[in-house]
XYZ file of C-alpha atoms in Angstrom:
678
model
C 123.788 -166.135 -138.289
C 126.236 -166.044 -134.713
C 123.953 -167.280 -131.452
C 125.569 -166.765 -128.170
C 126.997 -169.821 -126.692
C 125.595 -168.362 -123.183
C 122.186 -166.907 -123.939
C 121.674 -170.747 -125.554
C 123.292 -172.771 -122.423
C 120.766 -170.278 -120.964
C 117.548 -171.117 -122.962
C 119.186 -175.426 -123.354
C 119.051 -175.148 -119.264
C 116.488 -174.064 -116.364
C 116.463 -175.069 -113.033
C 111.909 -174.727 -112.587
C 109.789 -177.283 -111.623
C 108.284 -179.414 -114.872
C 105.374 -178.156 -113.729
C 102.854 -177.540 -116.468
C 101.820 -174.029 -115.255
C 105.742 -172.789 -114.930
C 106.770 -175.640 -118.416
C 104.155 -172.859 -119.974
C 106.253 -169.673 -118.402
C 109.908 -170.776 -119.506
C 108.832 -171.671 -122.860
C 107.399 -167.895 -123.284
C 110.992 -166.388 -121.269
C 112.337 -169.227 -123.967
C 110.795 -167.365 -126.428
C 111.540 -163.825 -125.138
C 114.856 -164.628 -124.635
C 115.601 -165.357 -128.517
C 114.231 -163.357 -130.076
C 115.949 -159.821 -127.647
C 119.522 -162.559 -129.320
C 118.493 -161.729 -132.641
C 118.038 -158.816 -132.618
C 120.551 -157.692 -131.066
C 123.058 -160.026 -133.515
C 120.927 -158.815 -135.546
C 123.313 -155.002 -135.274
C 125.558 -156.435 -134.117
C 125.227 -154.923 -130.517
C 127.882 -154.749 -129.079
C 131.980 -157.146 -129.689
C 132.769 -158.464 -127.124
C 136.525 -159.431 -127.271
C 136.549 -163.630 -128.343
C 133.284 -163.989 -128.041
C 132.512 -163.872 -132.153
C 135.698 -166.060 -133.220
C 135.931 -166.884 -137.622
C 136.956 -170.285 -139.027
C 138.851 -170.283 -141.649
C 139.702 -173.093 -143.913
C 142.905 -174.451 -145.519
C 142.563 -172.222 -148.967
C 140.236 -169.874 -147.638
C 140.189 -165.944 -148.783
C 140.654 -163.184 -146.595
C 140.310 -159.478 -147.575
C 142.309 -157.535 -145.803
C 140.749 -153.358 -145.904
C 142.147 -149.916 -145.734
C 141.458 -147.033 -142.894
C 142.229 -143.791 -143.466
C 145.678 -142.535 -143.129
C 146.773 -141.365 -139.967
C 149.630 -138.795 -138.418
C 150.141 -137.769 -135.264
C 151.287 -134.435 -136.877
C 148.677 -133.297 -138.172
C 146.105 -135.025 -136.173
C 143.620 -134.855 -139.791
C 143.440 -137.921 -141.458
C 142.952 -138.630 -145.411
C 141.745 -141.244 -147.458
C 143.677 -143.699 -148.465
C 142.986 -143.805 -152.063
C 144.166 -140.034 -152.328
C 147.776 -141.459 -153.122
C 148.581 -143.454 -156.072
C 148.725 -146.923 -154.392
C 146.740 -149.479 -155.726
C 143.058 -149.671 -156.190
C 141.232 -153.387 -156.388
C 139.437 -155.170 -159.847
C 136.487 -155.100 -158.139
C 136.939 -150.924 -157.834
C 137.082 -149.827 -154.017
C 134.070 -150.016 -152.493
C 132.448 -148.817 -148.955
C 133.132 -151.579 -146.237
C 129.945 -150.816 -143.695
C 130.264 -148.245 -140.773
C 129.158 -146.770 -137.711
C 127.765 -143.584 -136.323
C 131.452 -143.760 -134.578
C 133.035 -144.891 -137.071
C 132.435 -141.840 -139.161
C 132.851 -139.026 -136.308
C 136.634 -140.744 -135.529
C 137.966 -139.990 -139.316
C 137.143 -143.357 -140.398
C 136.984 -144.785 -143.512
C 136.758 -148.093 -144.212
C 137.583 -149.316 -148.197
C 138.235 -152.725 -149.539
C 142.125 -153.106 -150.303
C 144.219 -155.294 -153.573
C 145.718 -157.473 -150.644
C 144.069 -160.814 -150.681
C 145.241 -163.543 -148.974
C 144.939 -167.258 -148.936
C 143.755 -168.685 -145.695
C 147.650 -170.891 -144.178
C 148.755 -171.049 -147.552
C 151.994 -168.212 -148.284
C 153.204 -167.001 -150.960
C 156.320 -164.408 -152.018
C 157.046 -162.447 -154.835
C 153.410 -161.223 -156.474
C 152.677 -158.130 -158.233
C 150.067 -156.169 -157.695
C 150.352 -152.599 -159.962
C 152.663 -150.500 -161.785
C 150.906 -146.774 -160.714
C 150.478 -144.081 -163.694
C 152.681 -141.864 -164.024
C 153.488 -139.481 -160.595
C 151.766 -136.165 -162.427
C 153.406 -132.979 -160.096
C 150.054 -132.431 -158.229
C 150.634 -136.424 -157.413
C 154.712 -136.157 -156.303
C 153.947 -132.885 -153.925
C 151.652 -135.056 -152.492
C 153.529 -137.823 -151.413
C 156.543 -136.394 -150.543
C 154.145 -133.814 -148.388
C 152.677 -136.979 -146.738
C 155.580 -139.172 -146.576
C 156.977 -134.838 -144.617
C 153.884 -135.591 -142.077
C 154.983 -138.549 -141.169
C 151.457 -140.300 -142.266
C 150.933 -144.290 -141.488
C 148.739 -146.071 -143.764
C 146.495 -148.632 -141.905
C 145.680 -152.926 -142.757
C 143.115 -154.171 -141.246
C 142.668 -158.674 -141.392
C 139.346 -160.560 -139.705
C 139.084 -157.545 -137.634
C 142.841 -156.817 -136.053
C 144.487 -153.617 -137.471
C 148.210 -154.390 -138.321
C 151.072 -153.873 -136.118
C 154.034 -153.057 -137.664
C 157.534 -154.050 -134.388
C 161.007 -151.932 -134.133
C 164.483 -151.628 -131.966
C 165.246 -148.799 -130.184
C 168.087 -149.086 -127.350
C 167.287 -152.610 -126.388
C 163.333 -152.306 -125.846
C 160.745 -153.267 -128.831
C 158.567 -151.035 -129.785
C 154.864 -151.693 -131.204
C 153.252 -149.143 -134.287
C 149.894 -149.963 -135.572
C 150.217 -149.517 -139.545
C 153.357 -148.486 -141.360
C 154.380 -144.962 -143.261
C 154.000 -144.644 -146.218
C 157.375 -143.836 -147.610
C 161.416 -142.198 -145.366
C 163.004 -139.477 -146.776
C 167.194 -139.333 -146.450
C 169.966 -137.802 -147.405
C 166.871 -134.758 -149.966
C 165.796 -138.544 -152.125
C 162.135 -139.657 -151.111
C 162.370 -142.716 -150.826
C 158.051 -144.867 -150.528
C 157.496 -148.094 -148.757
C 156.796 -150.321 -152.140
C 156.947 -154.205 -150.780
C 155.223 -155.608 -146.967
C 155.915 -158.667 -145.620
C 153.102 -159.184 -143.829
C 152.466 -162.393 -141.694
C 149.965 -163.802 -140.196
C 150.004 -165.418 -137.081
C 146.809 -168.052 -137.083
C 145.344 -170.707 -134.197
C 144.065 -173.482 -134.657
C 140.210 -173.655 -134.198
C 140.751 -177.083 -132.388
C 137.087 -178.193 -131.856
C 134.130 -178.678 -134.345
C 130.969 -176.204 -132.248
C 132.072 -173.335 -130.840
C 130.664 -174.059 -127.635
C 133.050 -175.632 -126.171
C 135.792 -173.211 -127.681
C 134.316 -170.896 -125.215
C 134.241 -173.101 -122.145
C 130.856 -174.057 -122.132
C 130.047 -177.318 -123.258
C 126.994 -176.821 -122.665
C 123.697 -177.111 -125.454
C 127.093 -178.387 -128.133
C 123.998 -179.640 -130.430
C 121.888 -176.444 -131.088
C 124.799 -173.856 -132.136
C 126.240 -173.880 -135.475
C 129.459 -174.244 -136.189
C 129.658 -172.788 -139.552
C 130.691 -176.354 -141.158
C 128.996 -178.719 -142.885
C 128.621 -182.133 -140.346
C 130.958 -184.351 -140.667
C 133.909 -182.346 -142.206
C 137.357 -183.095 -140.807
C 139.046 -180.253 -142.262
C 141.646 -177.859 -139.722
C 139.915 -174.746 -139.487
C 142.243 -171.695 -138.202
C 141.266 -168.759 -136.714
C 143.773 -165.337 -137.215
C 145.096 -164.052 -133.805
C 147.519 -161.450 -135.320
C 148.752 -159.366 -138.192
C 151.709 -158.144 -138.657
C 153.547 -156.149 -141.556
C 157.071 -154.809 -142.080
C 157.005 -152.166 -144.468
C 160.286 -151.876 -147.000
C 161.273 -150.486 -150.240
C 162.841 -152.277 -153.430
C 163.968 -150.360 -156.791
C 161.949 -153.191 -159.094
C 163.585 -153.111 -162.610
C 161.908 -154.993 -164.890
C 159.404 -154.512 -167.304
C 156.196 -155.767 -165.758
C 153.892 -154.868 -168.688
C 152.424 -158.850 -169.084
C 152.223 -158.333 -165.769
C 149.033 -158.914 -163.807
C 147.891 -158.482 -160.984
C 148.473 -161.686 -157.977
C 151.472 -162.657 -161.195
C 153.939 -163.345 -160.162
C 157.234 -161.060 -159.758
C 159.792 -163.299 -162.088
C 162.195 -161.577 -160.015
C 163.526 -162.099 -156.432
C 162.533 -159.644 -153.132
C 164.406 -159.212 -150.396
C 162.951 -157.150 -148.268
C 165.097 -155.214 -145.766
C 163.278 -152.519 -143.250
C 166.618 -150.787 -143.154
C 167.441 -150.652 -146.564
C 165.990 -147.991 -148.798
C 166.364 -148.440 -152.502
C 162.847 -146.696 -154.418
C 163.067 -143.178 -154.427
C 159.271 -141.379 -155.783
C 160.720 -139.202 -158.694
C 158.253 -137.001 -160.641
C 157.057 -138.603 -164.544
C 158.427 -141.989 -163.089
C 155.642 -144.623 -162.056
C 155.997 -147.350 -158.509
C 156.181 -151.192 -159.231
C 153.833 -151.849 -155.575
C 154.684 -156.060 -154.712
C 154.343 -157.864 -151.625
C 154.240 -161.303 -149.462
C 152.230 -163.842 -146.890
C 153.655 -165.867 -144.635
C 151.318 -167.516 -141.949
C 152.357 -169.087 -138.262
C 150.809 -171.194 -135.843
C 150.358 -169.389 -133.050
C 150.192 -169.973 -129.659
C 147.876 -167.390 -129.285
C 144.508 -168.018 -128.113
C 141.252 -166.464 -129.723
C 139.893 -163.786 -126.011
C 143.530 -162.938 -125.987
C 145.113 -161.513 -129.277
C 144.329 -158.382 -128.786
C 146.790 -158.357 -125.998
C 148.807 -157.234 -128.056
C 147.320 -153.724 -129.272
C 146.476 -153.379 -125.461
C 150.259 -153.161 -124.045
C 151.458 -149.659 -123.435
C 154.660 -149.061 -123.592
C 154.847 -147.642 -119.997
C 152.075 -149.488 -118.117
C 154.623 -150.729 -115.582
C 154.138 -146.550 -114.498
C 150.988 -145.735 -115.428
C 149.384 -148.617 -113.512
C 152.104 -147.743 -110.109
C 151.441 -143.836 -110.810
C 147.885 -143.812 -110.527
C 147.646 -147.057 -107.435
C 149.983 -144.178 -106.073
C 147.213 -140.586 -107.133
C 144.447 -142.592 -105.901
C 145.604 -143.278 -102.241
C 146.767 -140.143 -102.040
C 144.071 -138.270 -102.927
C 141.800 -140.542 -100.926
C 143.892 -139.256 -98.309
C 143.889 -136.126 -98.701
C 139.946 -135.943 -98.257
C 139.470 -138.035 -95.814
C 141.549 -135.396 -93.914
C 139.512 -132.580 -95.743
C 136.191 -134.500 -95.066
C 136.567 -135.787 -91.167
C 138.431 -131.291 -90.678
C 134.998 -130.588 -92.497
C 133.168 -132.521 -89.699
C 134.503 -132.537 -86.353
C 133.948 -128.265 -87.391
C 130.256 -128.311 -88.192
C 129.026 -130.317 -85.878
C 130.701 -129.319 -83.193
C 128.501 -125.305 -84.157
C 125.389 -127.706 -84.106
C 126.049 -129.057 -81.114
C 127.811 -125.472 -79.267
C 124.895 -123.973 -80.715
C 121.863 -126.390 -79.970
C 122.881 -126.943 -76.321
C 121.235 -123.155 -75.568
C 118.334 -121.771 -74.380
C 116.045 -120.380 -76.481
C 116.436 -116.557 -74.532
C 121.186 -117.147 -74.671
C 120.053 -117.780 -78.997
C 118.887 -114.820 -79.335
C 121.490 -113.046 -78.032
C 123.981 -114.816 -79.763
C 121.983 -114.883 -82.857
C 123.127 -110.875 -81.948
C 126.976 -111.031 -80.924
C 128.068 -113.687 -82.956
C 129.318 -113.103 -86.681
C 129.176 -116.638 -89.187
C 126.436 -118.547 -90.854
C 123.320 -118.681 -88.576
C 122.506 -114.885 -89.499
C 123.277 -115.289 -93.082
C 119.708 -117.642 -92.005
C 117.554 -114.679 -93.891
C 119.456 -114.688 -97.238
C 121.082 -118.568 -97.531
C 117.689 -119.327 -99.838
C 117.749 -116.053 -102.047
C 117.038 -116.634 -105.876
C 120.810 -116.332 -107.557
C 121.073 -113.995 -109.762
C 120.484 -115.517 -113.400
C 118.975 -118.161 -111.839
C 117.606 -119.568 -115.190
C 121.191 -120.041 -116.737
C 122.515 -122.389 -113.536
C 119.044 -124.234 -113.797
C 120.409 -125.502 -117.405
C 123.999 -125.358 -117.008
C 123.358 -128.088 -114.108
C 121.127 -129.794 -115.940
C 123.375 -130.277 -118.857
C 126.295 -130.895 -116.061
C 123.369 -133.873 -115.068
C 122.913 -135.487 -118.001
C 127.151 -134.950 -119.178
C 127.807 -136.917 -116.604
C 125.478 -139.662 -115.962
C 126.859 -139.710 -120.271
C 130.255 -140.549 -118.337
C 129.766 -142.778 -115.692
C 127.277 -144.575 -117.122
C 129.617 -145.788 -120.558
C 132.890 -145.734 -118.552
C 131.064 -148.644 -117.013
C 130.087 -149.875 -120.103
C 133.486 -149.999 -121.823
C 134.902 -150.911 -118.740
C 132.282 -154.840 -118.278
C 133.532 -155.096 -121.898
C 130.645 -153.751 -124.345
C 133.159 -151.096 -125.938
C 136.438 -152.492 -126.043
C 139.243 -151.204 -128.960
C 137.879 -154.301 -131.007
C 135.274 -152.380 -131.805
C 135.762 -149.299 -133.814
C 133.848 -146.963 -132.942
C 131.308 -148.390 -129.819
C 131.958 -146.362 -127.844
C 131.288 -142.604 -129.297
C 128.167 -144.351 -130.314
C 127.545 -145.364 -127.009
C 128.381 -141.878 -125.295
C 125.283 -140.222 -126.991
C 123.165 -142.926 -127.367
C 123.101 -143.099 -123.606
C 123.810 -139.224 -123.798
C 120.355 -139.072 -125.410
C 118.734 -140.952 -123.461
C 119.544 -139.377 -120.508
C 117.901 -136.143 -121.142
C 114.902 -137.514 -119.120
C 117.496 -136.804 -116.919
C 118.682 -133.421 -117.765
C 115.312 -131.831 -117.986
C 114.170 -133.017 -115.223
C 116.461 -131.934 -112.273
C 116.110 -127.796 -114.251
C 113.031 -127.748 -114.106
C 112.983 -128.747 -110.110
C 115.306 -126.744 -109.994
C 113.668 -123.581 -111.950
C 110.469 -124.493 -109.487
C 112.744 -124.504 -106.591
C 114.203 -121.178 -106.614
C 110.567 -119.808 -107.579
C 108.741 -121.337 -104.609
C 106.943 -124.181 -106.164
C 106.683 -121.200 -109.783
C 105.985 -123.743 -112.772
C 106.109 -120.312 -114.676
C 108.480 -120.803 -117.713
C 109.259 -124.632 -117.459
C 108.805 -124.945 -120.771
C 111.023 -122.449 -121.989
C 113.837 -123.679 -119.505
C 113.500 -126.881 -121.247
C 113.881 -126.162 -124.390
C 117.343 -124.436 -123.237
C 118.186 -127.420 -121.238
C 117.839 -129.211 -124.770
C 119.840 -126.925 -127.112
C 121.872 -125.308 -124.736
C 125.723 -127.352 -124.805
C 124.454 -128.996 -127.448
C 124.553 -125.554 -129.529
C 127.560 -124.591 -128.402
C 129.405 -128.354 -129.490
C 127.397 -128.031 -132.757
C 129.198 -124.280 -133.121
C 132.833 -125.883 -132.194
C 132.755 -129.018 -134.019
C 130.956 -127.384 -137.533
C 133.609 -124.403 -137.518
C 136.276 -126.447 -137.005
C 134.715 -128.945 -139.703
C 134.918 -126.559 -142.781
C 137.913 -126.387 -141.528
C 137.748 -130.371 -142.186
C 136.329 -130.129 -144.917
C 139.417 -127.453 -146.769
C 141.555 -129.755 -146.435
C 139.242 -132.551 -147.856
C 140.218 -134.516 -144.906
C 138.376 -137.664 -144.398
C 137.624 -136.695 -140.674
C 135.645 -133.901 -141.979
C 131.730 -134.892 -140.909
C 129.410 -136.041 -144.903
C 126.286 -133.811 -144.914
C 123.964 -136.825 -144.878
C 125.797 -137.219 -141.581
C 124.540 -133.613 -140.044
C 121.970 -134.437 -140.985
C 121.394 -137.263 -139.391
C 122.978 -136.222 -135.831
C 120.468 -133.033 -136.595
C 116.892 -135.492 -136.494
C 118.900 -136.931 -133.681
C 119.671 -133.691 -131.325
C 115.494 -133.102 -131.974
C 113.889 -135.600 -133.035
C 115.589 -137.482 -129.917
C 117.585 -135.812 -126.966
C 115.314 -132.666 -127.195
C 111.520 -134.464 -127.043
C 113.169 -137.307 -123.460
C 114.910 -133.130 -122.289
C 111.052 -132.066 -122.771
C 109.240 -134.775 -121.586
C 111.891 -134.387 -118.238
C 110.964 -130.867 -117.627
C 107.116 -132.413 -117.513
C 108.049 -134.822 -115.023
C 110.239 -132.295 -112.493
C 107.269 -129.772 -113.131
C 105.379 -132.698 -111.567
C 106.456 -132.984 -109.384
C 107.523 -131.445 -105.945
C 109.398 -128.845 -105.994
C 111.791 -128.787 -102.145
C 110.693 -126.884 -99.275
C 112.942 -124.592 -98.409
C 113.778 -125.372 -93.853
C 114.116 -121.620 -93.709
C 112.032 -117.768 -94.244
C 114.270 -115.465 -96.796
C 113.979 -112.304 -95.732
C 112.047 -109.268 -98.235
C 115.780 -106.187 -97.545
C 119.216 -108.779 -98.717
C 121.652 -107.911 -96.480
C 124.306 -106.417 -96.338
C 128.169 -109.087 -97.308
C 130.692 -107.597 -95.151
C 133.677 -106.732 -97.148
C 136.746 -109.227 -97.216
C 140.321 -109.596 -96.867
C 140.657 -111.448 -99.965
C 138.446 -111.310 -103.253
C 136.088 -114.312 -102.144
C 136.497 -115.747 -106.677
C 140.218 -115.392 -106.597
C 139.793 -118.574 -103.396
C 137.188 -120.584 -105.770
C 139.430 -120.713 -108.387
C 142.102 -122.482 -106.329
C 140.315 -124.939 -105.569
C 139.863 -126.770 -108.645
C 143.252 -127.607 -108.240
C 142.382 -131.034 -105.772
C 140.648 -131.840 -108.147
C 142.479 -132.197 -110.353
C 144.671 -133.881 -108.743
C 143.193 -136.979 -109.215
C 142.591 -137.134 -112.763
C 146.103 -135.562 -114.010
C 148.053 -138.636 -114.445
C 145.230 -140.651 -115.729
C 144.341 -137.186 -118.610
C 148.423 -138.062 -119.654
C 146.903 -140.905 -120.997
C 144.016 -139.931 -122.042
C 144.962 -137.377 -124.402
C 147.964 -139.909 -125.548
C 145.214 -141.643 -127.025
C 143.356 -139.378 -128.396
C 146.341 -137.164 -130.001
C 149.010 -140.355 -130.342
C 146.992 -142.715 -131.887
C 147.955 -144.884 -128.941
C 145.711 -147.608 -127.571
C 143.184 -146.699 -124.465
C 142.000 -149.919 -122.353
C 141.866 -149.215 -118.739
C 138.152 -147.455 -118.262
C 138.210 -150.391 -114.478
C 141.467 -147.528 -113.856
C 139.265 -144.594 -115.394
C 135.131 -145.217 -113.619
C 137.833 -145.274 -109.954
C 139.218 -142.368 -111.039
C 135.616 -140.584 -111.824
C 133.727 -141.820 -108.583
C 136.951 -139.518 -106.656
C 136.557 -136.721 -108.558
C 133.179 -136.676 -108.225
C 133.712 -137.119 -104.131
C 136.825 -134.659 -104.445
C 134.154 -132.125 -106.519
C 131.851 -132.474 -103.560
C 133.815 -131.522 -100.614
C 136.010 -128.629 -102.245
C 132.433 -126.947 -103.032
C 130.820 -128.088 -99.041
C 134.304 -126.196 -98.424
C 133.871 -123.228 -99.800
C 130.252 -122.767 -99.369
C 131.049 -123.627 -95.433
C 134.233 -120.943 -95.476
C 131.832 -118.371 -97.388
C 128.703 -118.039 -95.244
C 131.141 -118.311 -92.664
C 131.891 -114.598 -93.056
C 128.384 -113.463 -94.414
C 128.879 -114.485 -97.367
C 125.270 -115.501 -98.338
C 126.251 -115.549 -102.316
C 126.924 -119.573 -102.575
C 125.824 -120.350 -105.513
C 126.990 -120.310 -108.448
C 130.028 -120.242 -106.642
C 129.535 -123.131 -105.346
C 129.210 -124.133 -108.976
C 133.134 -122.806 -110.143
C 134.775 -123.984 -106.736
C 134.556 -128.335 -108.466
C 134.625 -126.437 -112.141
C 137.071 -124.934 -111.828
C 139.545 -127.916 -112.497
C 138.237 -127.485 -115.994
C 140.376 -123.872 -116.016
C 143.361 -126.348 -114.893
C 142.185 -129.054 -117.529
C 142.682 -126.861 -120.864
C 145.734 -125.262 -119.223
C 147.496 -129.121 -119.204
C 146.269 -129.559 -122.786
C 148.348 -126.581 -124.299
C 151.070 -127.499 -121.492
C 150.436 -131.164 -123.858
C 150.255 -129.493 -127.538
C 153.645 -127.026 -126.761
C 155.672 -130.229 -124.673
C 153.894 -132.990 -126.198
C 152.308 -132.094 -129.653
C 155.707 -130.310 -130.057
C 155.453 -131.574 -133.749
C 151.912 -131.036 -134.980
C 152.162 -128.909 -137.614
C 150.409 -126.054 -139.207
C 147.761 -123.311 -138.000
C 144.770 -125.553 -138.867
C 146.243 -128.958 -136.981
C 146.478 -126.720 -134.275
C 143.247 -125.659 -134.109
C 141.737 -128.294 -134.948
C 143.344 -129.168 -130.841
C 142.251 -125.947 -129.249
C 138.838 -126.430 -130.376
C 138.726 -129.913 -129.286
C 140.156 -128.949 -125.445
C 136.732 -126.014 -125.590
C 134.236 -128.041 -126.346
C 136.272 -131.040 -123.519
C 136.622 -129.409 -121.469
C 133.439 -127.520 -121.606
C 132.214 -131.163 -120.728
C 134.062 -131.098 -117.566
C 133.691 -127.301 -116.601
C 129.262 -127.942 -116.509
C 130.068 -132.602 -114.644
C 132.167 -131.141 -112.149
C 130.693 -127.884 -111.358
C 126.385 -129.130 -111.733
C 128.229 -132.327 -108.798
C 129.579 -128.646 -106.560
C 126.706 -127.453 -106.853
C 124.209 -129.709 -105.886
C 126.384 -131.040 -102.819
C 126.353 -127.374 -101.410
C 122.842 -127.049 -101.685
C 122.237 -130.185 -100.022
C 124.249 -129.580 -97.629
C 122.666 -125.901 -97.135
C 119.595 -126.681 -96.709
C 120.278 -129.713 -94.379
C 122.686 -126.670 -92.547
C 119.788 -124.500 -91.675
C 117.273 -127.626 -91.016
C 119.383 -128.510 -88.001
C 118.376 -125.628 -86.223
C 115.882 -123.336 -85.556
C 116.810 -120.595 -86.453
C 114.221 -117.799 -86.524
């Protein structure tokens, strides 16, 4: 078991005075720290890139694993062994997967490819497939037409492929199954692997990590006194080739030497697939010593094309939106402060006369806190919005700190589920407290509100994902959620999320409700006729929040649908904070404008003023589908894309709408509690 060297450094060093009491406390503290560390290490909690190097000595076996084959043309992953590829001698076995990997459609299995550390091998015979039946032949052609990629993994590193186009070097993860050329289909049946290794310079982990402390207590995994050099895998490259094998392979067994030399040229294809004929698979592997250090081995995967455009565009967007939001805030604060100052300088008689003569927000004092229509639904949506927004903030913050790196497949989705369930307490609390505030402290119905909060958004998500899952099941895709995982998700929902939400609702029922600063009249005031529909302005307000994230949205969409690795979570966190600020400002301005024209129905409008950004995100998703994913084939793929996009924009609408509503509620409460109106 590997123990974090920084933790051991903390245990081995302490600056406490050496009194008996302190020594006893320090000893207990060390024991607790070790126990917590062992729990996290045994559960494989968070994987920080560079903190868990694996040392191999020369000749140690290196096992290659296979993941689901994927394509940006269909967005439906399939099992590697659904095609007539070679299978390992010991049989196909699933690797340990977490919840996030299963939800992402990853199916990691063992493969027949086996290497020996720092041992170059060439012309290795792997297997000869069975005669291609009509179904296998048609399926193989279909997967080649759909541009499916094979994804291999070595020491947690995906296989990477380099190609040149117009003088630029392009990076791809995985390699294509085959290619169509002049009405013939060719399969890549020979793989040329290159494994980049870095010498393990020190015999203990602490010095590799740069601490140099407590080296004697850190396990090295190597017998003491051993001078055998060790190496770490820092790169995994593959070159696929289509090679015609014309040698009788009946006497060859797996891993035997192929009797003829094999020339691998990725620009030449010579192995066409034909119905009723087998396919011979071979490979070769070369080990190269590299200067790449262990903490930097993921850099090749994180260097996305157009990175300079990404950084400068995001920075430009941040500056423009910050400047624009600052102007709106300054104008808004000056306008409100002028109204308040002018009103407070008048005596009571003048204030009464002003109330009769002037129009504006001061005239709706008896209606501004009148309960909105469908108040229960508003409370439910605000509660779910708090939960989603909190999950997004915490997850992105942890990802920006490196706890959810690309090296840990599925950790991001797993973390999102975990934080979402925990934040059910906040959802129930905010929803029930808002419900009691609207009801002027009445506790009646708080259990029903908390229960609906726990079921509203998860229920919609469950309905959407179940419908999409039936489509994936019908296509026999590995992206389909297994029935056992469905049961696990339901148990997590009803055994963890729902009780926590009900507990949060209980806390909200016990907490004091927010007192309104003014009384509400029994008879509602008539709203004057407006020159333009107020909802038109509300829907148009979403353009400003959309401007804060549309550039970042492109890179997020590319990482989801184009197979690229998203890694700039620091920028994403800044964009999220800026989005929250802009949503609050937009909703405040719209609420103030409505109150100035004596429109006191601000509750729902404040929610949708910032929540309308979801409409523009959905329109952008359709634009991305038409222009960037124009090769997306089939109605099933398009339905999956639109279904997932609908799920995403629903969550964004609840989160941004909640920001707008809560900020507007605070503003209205502050505005009418700042002046004394009768």
